[in-house]
Coordinates of C-alpha atoms in Angstrom, one line a residue:
Chain F
M223 CA -17.0 -45.8 32.9
P224 CA -16.7 -45.4 36.7
T225 CA -17.2 -42.0 38.3
K226 CA -15.3 -41.5 41.3
I227 CA -14.1 -37.9 42.4
E228 CA -11.6 -38.1 44.8
K229 CA -9.1 -35.6 46.4
D230 CA -5.4 -36.0 44.7
A231 CA -3.1 -36.6 48.1
I232 CA -0.2 -34.7 46.5
S233 CA -1.7 -31.8 44.5
G234 CA -4.6 -31.6 46.7
Q235 CA -6.8 -31.2 43.5
N236 CA -10.0 -33.3 42.8
T237 CA -9.7 -35.7 40.0
T238 CA -12.0 -35.7 37.0
G239 CA -12.9 -39.0 38.1
H240 CA -11.9 -41.1 34.4
E241 CA -9.6 -43.7 35.1
W242 CA -7.5 -45.2 32.5
D243 CA -5.6 -48.3 33.5
G244 CA -5.0 -46.8 36.9
L245 CA -4.0 -43.2 35.5
K246 CA -6.2 -40.4 36.8
E247 CA -6.8 -37.2 35.5
L248 CA -6.9 -34.0 37.8
N249 CA -9.5 -31.7 37.2
T250 CA -7.7 -28.4 37.2
P251 CA -10.4 -25.6 36.2
L252 CA -8.8 -22.7 34.5
P253 CA -8.0 -19.9 36.8
R254 CA -10.4 -17.0 37.5
W255 CA -8.9 -14.0 36.3
W256 CA -8.5 -16.3 33.0
L257 CA -12.1 -17.2 33.0
Y258 CA -13.4 -13.6 33.1
T259 CA -10.7 -12.1 30.7
F260 CA -12.4 -14.3 28.5
Y261 CA -16.1 -13.4 29.0
A262 CA -14.9 -9.9 29.1
C263 CA -13.6 -10.7 25.3
I264 CA -17.1 -12.1 24.4
L265 CA -18.6 -8.8 25.8
F266 CA -16.4 -6.5 24.0
A267 CA -17.1 -8.5 20.8
L268 CA -21.0 -7.4 21.3
V269 CA -20.4 -4.0 22.2
W270 CA -18.3 -4.0 19.0
M271 CA -20.8 -5.2 16.9
V272 CA -23.3 -2.5 18.1
M273 CA -21.1 0.2 17.6
Y274 CA -18.7 -0.5 14.5
P275 CA -20.0 -1.8 11.0
S276 CA -19.8 -5.7 11.5
I277 CA -23.0 -7.1 10.0
P278 CA -23.1 -6.9 6.2
I279 CA -26.7 -5.6 5.9
R280 CA -27.5 -2.7 4.4
G281 CA -28.0 0.5 6.9
L282 CA -26.2 -1.6 9.9
T283 CA -23.7 0.5 9.9
G284 CA -23.5 0.4 14.2
V285 CA -24.6 3.1 16.1
T286 CA -21.1 5.3 16.2
G287 CA -21.9 5.5 12.5
Y288 CA -18.4 5.4 11.8
I289 CA -16.6 4.0 8.4
A290 CA -13.0 4.0 8.1
R291 CA -13.2 5.2 4.3
E292 CA -15.2 8.4 5.4
A293 CA -13.2 8.9 8.4
G294 CA -9.8 8.7 6.3
T295 CA -11.4 10.9 3.6
A296 CA -12.3 13.4 6.0
E297 CA -9.0 13.5 8.2
L298 CA -7.1 14.3 4.8
A299 CA -9.2 17.2 3.6
E300 CA -8.7 18.6 7.2
A301 CA -5.4 18.4 6.9
R302 CA -5.3 19.4 3.3
T303 CA -7.7 22.7 4.3
R304 CA -5.2 23.3 7.4
A305 CA -2.1 23.5 4.8
E306 CA -4.1 25.5 2.3
P307 CA -3.3 28.9 2.8
M308 CA 0.5 28.0 2.9
M309 CA -0.1 26.0 -0.2
A310 CA -1.9 28.6 -2.0
R311 CA 0.8 31.0 -1.7
L312 CA 3.2 28.6 -2.6
R313 CA 1.2 27.4 -5.7
A314 CA 1.0 31.1 -7.1
A315 CA 4.5 32.2 -6.5
T316 CA 7.1 31.2 -9.1
P317 CA 10.2 28.9 -7.8
A318 CA 12.0 32.4 -7.7
Q319 CA 9.8 34.2 -5.9
I320 CA 9.9 31.4 -3.4
A321 CA 13.6 31.0 -3.2
A322 CA 13.6 35.0 -2.7
D323 CA 11.2 34.8 0.8
P324 CA 12.8 33.6 3.5
E325 CA 9.1 32.0 5.5
L326 CA 8.3 30.5 2.0
R327 CA 11.6 29.0 1.5
A328 CA 11.9 27.4 4.7
Y329 CA 8.7 26.0 4.0
A330 CA 9.4 24.8 0.6
I331 CA 12.8 23.2 1.5
A332 CA 11.4 21.1 4.3
G333 CA 8.1 20.2 1.9
G334 CA 10.6 19.5 -1.0
R335 CA 12.5 17.1 1.1
V336 CA 9.6 15.0 2.1
A337 CA 8.3 14.9 -1.6
F338 CA 11.6 14.0 -3.0
A339 CA 12.2 11.2 -0.6
N340 CA 8.5 9.9 -1.7
N341 CA 9.1 10.3 -5.6
C342 CA 12.4 11.0 -6.5
A343 CA 14.5 9.3 -4.3
A344 CA 14.4 5.5 -5.7
C345 CA 15.9 7.3 -8.9
H346 CA 18.3 10.0 -7.8
G347 CA 19.2 8.3 -4.7
A348 CA 17.9 9.8 -1.1
G349 CA 20.2 13.1 -1.2
G350 CA 19.9 13.4 -4.7
Q351 CA 23.4 12.1 -5.7
G352 CA 21.9 9.9 -8.3
A353 CA 23.1 6.4 -9.1
T354 CA 24.9 4.8 -12.1
G355 CA 23.1 3.6 -14.9
G356 CA 21.7 7.0 -16.2
Y357 CA 20.4 8.5 -12.9
P358 CA 22.0 12.2 -13.1
T359 CA 23.0 13.5 -9.3
L360 CA 21.2 16.7 -8.7
A361 CA 23.8 17.9 -6.0
D362 CA 26.1 19.5 -8.6
D363 CA 26.4 22.1 -10.6
D364 CA 26.9 19.8 -14.0
W365 CA 23.2 20.2 -15.5
L366 CA 21.9 18.0 -18.7
W367 CA 18.8 20.2 -19.1
G368 CA 19.6 23.6 -17.0
G369 CA 19.9 24.1 -13.7
T370 CA 17.6 27.0 -13.0
L371 CA 14.8 26.9 -10.8
A372 CA 12.4 27.4 -14.3
D373 CA 14.6 24.9 -15.6
I374 CA 14.3 22.1 -13.0
R375 CA 10.4 23.2 -12.5
T376 CA 10.1 22.3 -16.1
T377 CA 12.3 19.6 -15.9
I378 CA 9.9 18.1 -13.1
T379 CA 6.5 19.1 -14.8
H380 CA 7.0 17.5 -17.8
G381 CA 9.7 14.8 -17.5
I382 CA 12.2 13.4 -19.9
R383 CA 11.6 11.2 -22.9
N384 CA 8.5 9.6 -21.3
Q385 CA 5.3 8.8 -23.1
D386 CA 2.6 10.4 -21.2
D387 CA 3.4 14.2 -21.7
D388 CA 3.5 15.6 -24.8
E389 CA 5.9 18.4 -23.5
A390 CA 8.1 16.3 -22.0
R391 CA 11.9 17.1 -22.5
T392 CA 13.1 15.1 -25.6
S393 CA 16.1 14.3 -27.3
V394 CA 17.7 11.2 -29.1
M395 CA 21.3 10.8 -29.6
P396 CA 21.8 8.3 -32.6
R397 CA 23.0 4.4 -32.2
F398 CA 26.0 4.8 -33.9
L399 CA 26.7 0.9 -34.0
G400 CA 23.1 -0.2 -34.1
D401 CA 22.1 1.9 -36.9
G402 CA 25.5 1.2 -38.9
M403 CA 26.9 5.0 -38.9
L404 CA 30.2 4.0 -37.6
N405 CA 32.3 0.5 -37.4
R406 CA 33.6 -0.7 -34.2
A407 CA 36.9 0.7 -34.9
Q408 CA 35.5 4.1 -34.9
I409 CA 33.6 3.5 -32.0
Q410 CA 36.7 2.4 -30.0
D411 CA 38.2 5.6 -31.4
V412 CA 36.1 8.1 -30.7
A413 CA 35.7 6.5 -27.2
Q414 CA 39.1 7.2 -26.4
H415 CA 38.7 10.8 -28.0
V416 CA 35.5 11.4 -25.4
L417 CA 38.0 9.6 -22.5
G418 CA 40.6 12.5 -23.5
L419 CA 38.2 15.6 -23.6
S420 CA 38.9 15.2 -19.7
G421 CA 42.6 14.1 -19.9
L422 CA 41.7 10.2 -19.1
A423 CA 42.6 8.8 -22.7
T424 CA 44.5 5.8 -22.5
D425 CA 45.4 5.3 -25.9
Q426 CA 46.6 8.4 -27.7
A427 CA 46.7 7.6 -31.1
A428 CA 43.4 6.1 -31.4
A429 CA 42.1 9.3 -29.6
A430 CA 43.6 11.7 -32.4
R431 CA 41.9 9.5 -34.6
G432 CA 38.5 9.8 -32.9
A433 CA 39.0 13.6 -33.4
T434 CA 38.0 13.6 -36.4
V435 CA 35.1 11.2 -35.7
F436 CA 34.0 13.2 -33.0
A437 CA 34.1 16.5 -35.5
E438 CA 31.7 14.9 -38.0
N439 CA 29.3 13.3 -36.2
C440 CA 29.4 14.6 -32.3
V441 CA 29.7 18.0 -32.3
S442 CA 26.1 19.4 -33.6
C443 CA 24.9 17.9 -30.2
H444 CA 28.3 17.7 -27.8
G445 CA 30.2 20.9 -29.2
E446 CA 33.5 21.3 -30.4
Q447 CA 35.4 20.6 -27.0
G448 CA 32.7 18.5 -25.8
E449 CA 30.9 21.3 -23.7
G450 CA 27.7 19.7 -24.1
N451 CA 24.2 21.7 -25.1
Q452 CA 21.5 22.0 -22.5
E453 CA 18.9 22.7 -25.1
L454 CA 19.3 19.3 -26.5
G455 CA 19.9 17.4 -23.1
A456 CA 23.7 16.4 -24.3
P457 CA 25.9 16.1 -21.6
R458 CA 29.3 18.1 -21.3
L459 CA 31.8 15.4 -22.1
S460 CA 34.8 17.0 -20.8
D461 CA 34.0 17.3 -16.7
R462 CA 34.6 13.8 -15.9
I463 CA 31.0 13.2 -14.9
W464 CA 29.6 10.7 -16.3
L465 CA 25.6 9.5 -16.5
N466 CA 26.8 5.9 -17.2
G467 CA 30.2 5.3 -15.5
P468 CA 34.2 6.3 -16.6
D469 CA 35.0 3.2 -18.0
V470 CA 36.1 2.9 -21.7
R471 CA 33.8 -0.4 -22.1
T472 CA 30.5 1.1 -20.7
I473 CA 31.6 4.3 -23.0
E474 CA 31.9 2.1 -26.2
A475 CA 28.7 0.4 -25.4
F476 CA 26.8 3.7 -24.8
I477 CA 28.1 5.0 -28.3
S478 CA 26.9 1.9 -30.0
N479 CA 23.5 2.1 -28.7
P480 CA 22.7 4.2 -26.3
R481 CA 20.1 3.9 -23.4
L482 CA 18.7 7.2 -23.2
G483 CA 17.1 8.4 -19.8
V484 CA 13.7 8.5 -19.1
M485 CA 12.0 10.5 -16.4
P486 CA 8.4 10.2 -15.5
A487 CA 6.1 13.8 -16.0
F488 CA 5.1 15.0 -12.3
G489 CA 2.6 17.7 -13.6
Q490 CA -0.2 15.0 -13.6
R491 CA 0.6 13.6 -10.3
L492 CA 1.7 16.4 -8.0
D493 CA 0.3 19.8 -7.2
G494 CA 1.9 22.8 -8.4
A495 CA 2.7 23.7 -4.9
T496 CA 4.5 21.0 -4.6
I497 CA 6.1 21.1 -7.5
N498 CA 7.4 24.2 -6.6
M499 CA 8.5 23.0 -3.4
L500 CA 10.7 20.2 -5.2
A501 CA 12.1 22.9 -7.5
V502 CA 13.6 24.9 -4.7
Y503 CA 15.0 22.1 -2.7
V504 CA 16.2 20.3 -5.6
H505 CA 18.0 23.8 -6.4
S506 CA 19.5 24.3 -2.8
L507 CA 21.1 20.9 -2.8
G508 CA 24.3 22.4 -4.2
G509 CA 24.2 23.1 -7.6
G510 CA 21.4 25.4 -8.4
R511 CA 22.1 28.2 -10.9
Chain A
M1034 CA -35.8 -34.3 37.3
A1035 CA -33.3 -31.8 37.5
F1036 CA -31.4 -31.0 34.9
K1037 CA -27.7 -29.7 35.3
F1038 CA -26.1 -28.5 32.4
S1039 CA -22.5 -29.0 32.1
H1040 CA -20.1 -29.8 30.3
G1041 CA -20.1 -33.4 31.4
T1042 CA -23.4 -33.5 29.8
I1043 CA -22.2 -32.7 26.4
E1044 CA -19.3 -35.1 26.5
R1045 CA -21.9 -37.8 27.4
N1046 CA -24.2 -37.6 24.9
L1047 CA -22.6 -38.1 21.4
I1048 CA -25.8 -36.8 19.3
L1049 CA -26.1 -33.5 21.7
L1050 CA -22.3 -33.0 21.2
G1051 CA -22.5 -33.9 17.1
V1052 CA -25.3 -31.0 16.9
L1053 CA -23.7 -28.7 19.3
T1054 CA -20.4 -28.9 17.4
L1055 CA -22.0 -28.2 14.0
I1056 CA -23.9 -24.6 15.5
T1057 CA -20.4 -23.5 16.8
V1058 CA -18.6 -24.4 13.3
S1059 CA -21.2 -23.1 11.3
I1060 CA -21.0 -19.5 13.2
G1061 CA -17.5 -19.3 12.2
G1062 CA -18.3 -20.6 8.7
L1063 CA -21.1 -18.1 8.1
A1064 CA -18.8 -15.4 9.2
Q1065 CA -16.7 -16.0 6.1
V1066 CA -19.2 -16.9 3.8
V1067 CA -22.4 -14.2 4.5
P1068 CA -20.2 -11.4 3.5
L1069 CA -19.6 -13.1 -0.2
F1070 CA -23.2 -12.9 -0.6
T1071 CA -23.1 -8.8 -0.4
V1072 CA -20.1 -8.5 -2.6
E1073 CA -22.0 -7.1 -5.4
S1074 CA -22.8 -4.2 -3.4
T1075 CA -19.4 -4.2 -1.9
I1076 CA -17.7 -3.2 -5.3
E1077 CA -17.9 0.3 -6.4
R1078 CA -19.2 1.2 -9.6
V1079 CA -16.6 3.0 -10.9
E1080 CA -15.1 2.8 -14.8
G1081 CA -12.0 1.6 -16.3
T1082 CA -11.5 -1.8 -14.5
R1083 CA -10.8 -4.6 -16.7
P1084 CA -9.1 -8.2 -16.8
Y1085 CA -5.3 -8.2 -16.9
S1086 CA -3.8 -8.7 -20.7
P1087 CA -1.9 -11.6 -21.4
L1088 CA 1.1 -9.9 -20.8
E1089 CA 0.2 -8.7 -17.8
L1090 CA -1.6 -11.7 -16.4
M1091 CA 1.9 -13.6 -16.8
G1092 CA 3.8 -10.9 -15.3
R1093 CA 1.0 -11.4 -12.3
E1094 CA 1.7 -15.1 -12.2
I1095 CA 5.7 -14.7 -11.7
Y1096 CA 4.9 -11.8 -9.2
V1097 CA 2.9 -14.7 -7.5
R1098 CA 5.6 -17.3 -8.0
E1099 CA 8.3 -15.1 -6.4
G1100 CA 6.9 -14.1 -3.7
C1101 CA 6.7 -10.7 -4.0
Y1102 CA 3.5 -10.6 -1.7
T1103 CA 5.7 -11.6 1.4
C1104 CA 7.6 -7.8 1.5
H1105 CA 4.6 -5.8 -0.6
S1106 CA 1.1 -5.1 -0.1
Q1107 CA -1.2 -4.0 -3.1
M1108 CA -3.9 -2.1 -0.6
I1109 CA -3.9 1.3 0.3
R1110 CA -5.3 1.7 3.7
P1111 CA -8.0 4.8 3.9
F1112 CA -5.4 6.6 6.5
R1113 CA -4.2 9.9 5.6
D1114 CA -0.8 8.6 6.0
E1115 CA -1.4 6.2 2.9
A1116 CA -3.0 9.0 1.1
E1117 CA -0.4 11.2 1.1
R1118 CA 2.3 8.7 0.3
Y1119 CA 0.7 6.3 -1.8
G1120 CA -2.7 8.0 -3.3
H1121 CA -6.4 7.2 -3.2
Y1122 CA -7.1 4.2 -1.0
S1123 CA -7.4 1.0 -2.8
L1124 CA -11.2 -0.1 -4.0
A1125 CA -12.6 -3.1 -4.2
A1126 CA -13.3 -2.9 -8.0
E1127 CA -9.7 -2.6 -8.3
S1128 CA -9.0 -6.0 -7.2
M1129 CA -12.0 -7.7 -8.6
Y1130 CA -10.5 -9.8 -11.2
D1131 CA -7.5 -10.8 -9.1
R1132 CA -7.5 -14.4 -8.2
P1133 CA -6.1 -14.5 -5.6
F1134 CA -6.1 -10.9 -4.5
Q1135 CA -2.5 -9.8 -3.5
W1136 CA -3.4 -7.2 -1.0
G1137 CA -1.0 -8.7 1.2
S1138 CA -0.1 -8.3 4.8
K1139 CA 3.6 -7.3 5.0
R1140 CA 5.5 -4.2 4.2
T1141 CA 9.0 -4.9 4.1
G1142 CA 9.2 -2.7 0.7
P1143 CA 6.8 -0.1 -0.2
D1144 CA 2.9 -1.0 -1.3
L1145 CA 2.5 -1.3 -4.9
A1146 CA -1.0 -1.0 -5.8
R1147 CA -0.4 2.1 -7.6
V1148 CA 3.3 2.1 -8.6
G1149 CA 2.3 2.1 -12.4
G1150 CA 3.7 5.0 -13.9
R1151 CA 5.7 6.3 -11.1
Y1152 CA 9.0 4.7 -12.3
S1153 CA 10.3 4.3 -15.9
D1154 CA 10.6 0.7 -17.5
D1155 CA 14.3 0.9 -17.3
W1156 CA 14.1 1.6 -14.0
H1157 CA 11.8 -1.2 -13.0
A1158 CA 14.3 -3.5 -15.1
Q1159 CA 17.1 -2.2 -13.8
H1160 CA 15.7 -2.4 -9.9
L1161 CA 14.5 -5.8 -9.9
R1162 CA 17.9 -7.1 -12.0
S1163 CA 19.7 -5.3 -8.9
P1164 CA 18.2 -3.4 -6.7
R1165 CA 21.0 -2.1 -4.9
A1166 CA 22.7 -0.9 -7.9
V1167 CA 19.5 2.0 -7.8
V1168 CA 18.8 2.2 -4.4
P1169 CA 22.0 1.6 -2.6
E1170 CA 20.1 1.0 0.8
S1171 CA 17.5 -1.4 -0.5
V1172 CA 16.9 -5.2 1.3
M1173 CA 15.3 -6.6 -1.9
P1174 CA 16.8 -9.4 -3.6
P1175 CA 17.9 -9.5 -7.0
Y1176 CA 15.9 -11.0 -9.8
A1177 CA 18.0 -11.3 -12.5
F1178 CA 17.0 -14.4 -13.8
L1179 CA 13.9 -12.9 -15.1
D1180 CA 15.6 -11.8 -18.2
R1181 CA 15.0 -15.7 -19.4
P1182 CA 12.6 -15.9 -22.4
L1183 CA 9.0 -15.9 -21.1
D1184 CA 7.1 -19.9 -21.4
Y1185 CA 3.4 -18.1 -22.6
R1186 CA 2.2 -21.4 -23.8
R1187 CA 0.0 -21.8 -21.3
V1188 CA -1.3 -18.1 -21.4
G1189 CA -5.0 -18.8 -23.0
A1190 CA -5.3 -21.9 -20.4
S1191 CA -4.8 -19.6 -17.6
M1192 CA -7.7 -17.4 -19.1
A1193 CA -9.8 -19.9 -19.6
T1194 CA -9.6 -20.7 -16.1
L1195 CA -10.0 -17.2 -14.6
R1196 CA -12.9 -17.4 -16.7
A1197 CA -14.3 -20.4 -14.8
L1198 CA -14.0 -18.6 -11.9
G1199 CA -15.9 -15.6 -13.1
V1200 CA -13.1 -13.3 -15.0
P1201 CA -15.0 -12.2 -18.0
Y1202 CA -12.5 -13.1 -20.6
T1203 CA -14.1 -13.3 -23.9
D1204 CA -13.4 -16.1 -26.5
E1205 CA -12.1 -13.4 -29.0
M1206 CA -9.6 -12.5 -25.9
I1207 CA -8.9 -16.0 -25.6
R1208 CA -8.2 -17.1 -29.1
N1209 CA -5.7 -13.9 -29.4
A1210 CA -3.8 -14.6 -26.3
D1211 CA -0.7 -15.2 -27.7
A1212 CA -0.9 -12.5 -30.5
D1213 CA -1.8 -10.1 -27.9
L1214 CA 1.0 -11.0 -25.4
R1215 CA 3.5 -10.6 -28.3
A1216 CA 1.9 -7.5 -29.4
Q1217 CA 2.1 -5.7 -26.0
A1218 CA 6.1 -6.3 -25.7
N1219 CA 6.8 -4.9 -29.2
P1220 CA 6.0 -1.2 -30.0
E1221 CA 6.5 -1.9 -33.7
A1222 CA 3.8 -4.5 -33.6
D1223 CA 0.3 -3.7 -34.9
G1224 CA -1.5 -2.8 -31.3
A1225 CA -5.4 -2.1 -32.5
G1226 CA -6.6 -5.8 -31.3
L1227 CA -4.8 -5.3 -27.7
A1228 CA -6.1 -1.8 -27.4
S1229 CA -9.8 -2.8 -28.4
R1230 CA -9.7 -5.4 -25.9
Y1231 CA -7.7 -4.3 -23.0
A1232 CA -8.4 -0.4 -22.5
R1233 CA -5.1 1.7 -21.7
A1234 CA -2.5 -1.4 -22.7
R1235 CA 0.7 0.1 -23.0
Q1236 CA 3.1 -1.2 -25.7
G1237 CA 6.8 -1.4 -24.7
V1238 CA 9.8 -2.9 -24.4
F1239 CA 9.8 -3.2 -21.2
D1240 CA 13.2 -5.0 -20.3
G1241 CA 15.0 -2.9 -23.0
N1242 CA 15.5 -6.0 -24.9
S1243 CA 13.3 -5.9 -28.4
A1244 CA 14.9 -9.4 -29.2
E1245 CA 12.6 -11.3 -27.1
V1246 CA 9.7 -11.8 -24.9
T1247 CA 11.2 -12.6 -21.3
E1248 CA 10.0 -13.0 -18.1
M1249 CA 11.2 -9.4 -17.2
D1250 CA 9.1 -7.9 -19.6
A1251 CA 5.7 -9.6 -18.2
V1252 CA 6.6 -8.5 -14.5
V1253 CA 7.4 -4.7 -15.7
A1254 CA 4.4 -4.9 -17.7
F1255 CA 2.2 -5.6 -14.8
L1256 CA 3.9 -3.5 -12.0
Q1257 CA 3.7 -0.6 -14.6
M1258 CA -0.1 -1.0 -14.9
L1259 CA -0.6 -1.5 -11.2
G1260 CA -3.3 1.5 -10.3
T1261 CA -3.5 3.2 -13.3
L1262 CA -7.0 1.8 -14.5
V1263 CA -9.6 4.3 -12.2
Q1264 CA -9.3 7.5 -13.3
F1265 CA -9.5 9.1 -9.9
R1266 CA -9.9 12.7 -11.7
D1267 CA -13.2 11.5 -12.9
V1268 CA -14.7 9.7 -10.2
T1269 CA -17.5 11.0 -8.0
P1270 CA -18.1 10.0 -4.1
E1271 CA -21.4 8.7 -5.2
Q1272 CA -19.5 6.3 -7.6
L1273 CA -17.3 5.3 -4.3
R1274 CA -20.1 4.4 -2.1
Q1275 CA -20.5 0.9 -1.1
Q1276 CA -24.3 0.3 -1.2

């Protein structure tokens, strides 16, 4: 191969000396700054290898002794220690005492809001507004299981109808159609009666027939006037507030084969102080008793 | 003869070029391969980890098939903010039966490494069918089609394949794969065999429909066991050390 390095007239660069069918190649080296950046990167990598664990040999952890896991654990422990005096007070107090003390209350609302966003918002909505399909709003004064600070704390600690906590709140509404206790016509009637309890019935005759079905099957849990029973988590049916939507099809389906709400227990997952903060926060959303 | 080394020298000598290329490529290769020789000492000696039950394994395969990993990681990094939000950082031991692992590198949605037990089965099924029905601000796509029947004919074969890759499935586990899968999706079934083979595997009607085993059952069973095997309450710092 002929090697004739010459100066290209137009660009003023040298050629590489290669020639293919009359085509010549310019020899344009990397700009200096680029080249030195490249060398600097190599140097940086070498320094890094000495400072930090990068060679998989036991004991070769690098001269700084830095290990990400230990650093993270230490940072967490440090933050926990810093928060501990306040957390200890929040843990030792009852939610009622916290709510009564302005300093503790302010702290609990701020901390409760964060814990709520992380643990509860997926089911109860970012502002506790709930979601259709059985996730109650926590921002009104209509409570399934009770709206005092102590009730709310119990609900959060043990959850509802879950399998992990023996003390979970629990109750069962029968599957009136699924278990053959009522027939379809009776279900339609009693659904009209349920709607009628809050003045929403569309078929008065059916609602009247449904009153008997209701008296025989439902009052033990939902009460004579559908006022509900917090011992059993049986909702008030006369307030136009629904777990599962107000349309008659949904109500019929629910009475036929209820899908009962389940909430995990947080007693094992969260610190007692966090649970107290959550109770105070939820209580403050608007409906606390 | 004075020898000036330049890249012209390498380019003109085929053997030298070959040898130097080999050396360069093997440095890159070694950097990838050598850590695998130390994997024994990377895996923490914690108790509780086990291979996936057949139903969970099918759920995992659907998770991979649907590309859930493009939006969800399963790797809690050892930083304070992640620990505060998701719990204890992920251990190597917790993904040692994952082939391929689902650590992921993108979080459009939250990390799922410890999502097990955080929500109810019902919530998961509702959320997968229609995320915005329960989380109005969600951008996760709906997966309502998962309510179709699960085709689990090849679950035994999947387990045998994983065994060839080193996952300790026993003959007994593979022989009982179909039965265990059905038992896990049906709380009324006798779960003694399942429980003896897969510690802490929970039986349930994961999708709320007990009539048939669906893909939804499998995915929810998988999600509900994520991060629940190691009991961090009982783990000592000694066990977490990577030797």
